[in-house]
Amino acid sequence: MPYLDDNLVVFTDLDGSLLDHHSYDWQPAQEWLNTLSAAKVPVVLTTSKTAAEVAELQRKLELTEVPFIAENGALIGLPDRWQKHESSTSGHIIGAAYEDIRHVLVALRQRYDFEFRGFGDVNAQQVIDWTGLPLENAKLAMQREASEPIIWFGNSLDFSRFEKYLHQEKLALTRGGRFWHVMGADAGKGPAVKWLSDCYAERAGKPVVSIALGDGPNDIGMLNASDYAVVIRGHHDHKMPVKEGVNVFRTEQYGPEGWKEGLDHLIDR
Ligand SMILES: [Mg+2]
């Protein structure tokens, strides 16, 4: 059982995990956020959202000094006091940069007549229609750096060909709630958690003890890459298998209540 004074790092999914699935509230988790903050344990938001969207949440959660993982693991945001990168992006990209992904997508569509639309093909109103987000949030969701959400309109045979051609370009498709996400084939929440855990270990000069909390299938890579996994009860029927060797706890409660339940069970204060 991990202790608060271990070299702990907490990785957490947002929607349905730290944030309530419906209200986006996190109050049940606030006491733990305070405790972790007082113990200098970083809480790394690990999400499909963009860096621009995460920045706002980090401010509200008072986590601006902590790295974050955005765009399903394709982008790792680093706080200012960490080393600066020369690139124009807000952090470390795993896989491919947005412009390169767009370049491949446009070329494949021109060549094979594939029927799909991505965020880079449409205006904010279309993104609002697809997602139901308010205008300001839709704009933040369109500020992409390392992955492209697309909607596929073609047939399944073309889709298999599309997937094959993406693989040849070292890109891959991840299924999200509404969209398919095109990103680097080696990117994902799992590789990002591994990369950041290694960073923390190097900075501290000792191994980290990582705890990951998530509710959905796109969190499995993150849960598998951690020492302790909290599978938060989800509003879905998907199996949530976690690989052997990871210490798993499955909560009874949903969302931030489950988040609290997981840490109550796991961390010895
Ligand atoms: Mg979730």
mmCIF file of C-alpha atoms and ligand atoms in Angstrom, residues 13-17 189 214-216 218-219, ligand 1:
data_model
loop_
_atom_site.group_PDB
_atom_site.id
_atom_site.type_symbol
_atom_site.label_atom_id
_atom_site.label_comp_id
_atom_site.label_asym_id
_atom_site.label_seq_id
_atom_site.Cartn_x
_atom_site.Cartn_y
_atom_site.Cartn_z
ATOM 1 C CA ASP A 13 -8.832 10.730 -16.418
ATOM 2 C CA LEU A 14 -11.334 13.621 -16.328
ATOM 3 C CA ASP A 15 -14.848 12.876 -17.629
ATOM 4 C CA GLY A 16 -16.502 10.193 -15.517
ATOM 5 C CA SER A 17 -13.472 10.003 -13.220
ATOM 6 C CA LYS A 189 -2.298 7.433 -22.552
ATOM 7 C CA GLY A 214 -9.937 5.986 -15.006
ATOM 8 C CA ASP A 215 -13.419 4.832 -15.966
ATOM 9 C CA GLY A 216 -13.308 4.073 -19.691
ATOM 10 C CA ASN A 218 -9.402 4.518 -23.444
ATOM 11 C CA ASP A 219 -7.920 4.523 -19.916
HETATM 12 MG MG MG B 1 -13.617 8.949 -18.740
#
